[in-house]
CSV table of C-alpha atoms in Angstrom, one decimal:
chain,number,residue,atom,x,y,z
A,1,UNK,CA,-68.6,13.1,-36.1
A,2,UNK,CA,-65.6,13.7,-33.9
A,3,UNK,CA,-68.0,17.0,-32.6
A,4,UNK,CA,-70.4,15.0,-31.5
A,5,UNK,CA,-68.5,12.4,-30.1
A,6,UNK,CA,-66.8,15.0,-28.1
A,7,UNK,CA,-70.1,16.4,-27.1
A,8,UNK,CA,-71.6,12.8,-26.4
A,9,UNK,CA,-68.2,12.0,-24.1
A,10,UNK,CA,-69.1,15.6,-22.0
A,11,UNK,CA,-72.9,14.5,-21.5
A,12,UNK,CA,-71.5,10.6,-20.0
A,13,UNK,CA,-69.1,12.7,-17.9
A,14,UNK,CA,-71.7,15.0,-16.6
A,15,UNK,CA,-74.0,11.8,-15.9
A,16,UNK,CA,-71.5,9.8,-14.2
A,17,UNK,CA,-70.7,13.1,-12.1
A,18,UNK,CA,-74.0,13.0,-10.7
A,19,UNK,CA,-74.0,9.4,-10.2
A,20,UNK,CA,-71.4,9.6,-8.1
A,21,UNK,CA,-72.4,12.4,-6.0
A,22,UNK,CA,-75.8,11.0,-5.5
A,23,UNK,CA,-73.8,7.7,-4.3
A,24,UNK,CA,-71.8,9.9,-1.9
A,25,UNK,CA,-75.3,11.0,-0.1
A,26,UNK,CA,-76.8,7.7,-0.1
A,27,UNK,CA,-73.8,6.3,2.0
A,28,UNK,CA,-73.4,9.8,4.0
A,29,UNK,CA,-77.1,9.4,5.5
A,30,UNK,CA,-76.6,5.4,5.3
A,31,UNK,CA,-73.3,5.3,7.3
A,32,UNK,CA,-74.8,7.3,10.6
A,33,UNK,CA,-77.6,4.6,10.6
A,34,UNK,CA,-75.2,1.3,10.1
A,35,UNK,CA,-72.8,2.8,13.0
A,36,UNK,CA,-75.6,3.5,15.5
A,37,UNK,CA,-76.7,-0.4,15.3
């Protein structure tokens, strides 16, 4: 069980790493069009 918790932990970590990044490019191309109004 602990194997697969450990394994289960990796695969959030992995998902919330892309999250994250994907946020980071939304509010890069977002910000340029908020400042230029």
């Amino acid at each position: 069980p602990l194997i697969v918790l450990i394994s289960s932990f990796k695969d959030l970590i992995s998902v919330i790493e892309v999250l994250s990044l994907g946020w980071i490019e939304i509010s890069v191309k977002l910000f340029p069009l908020c400042r230029s109004r």
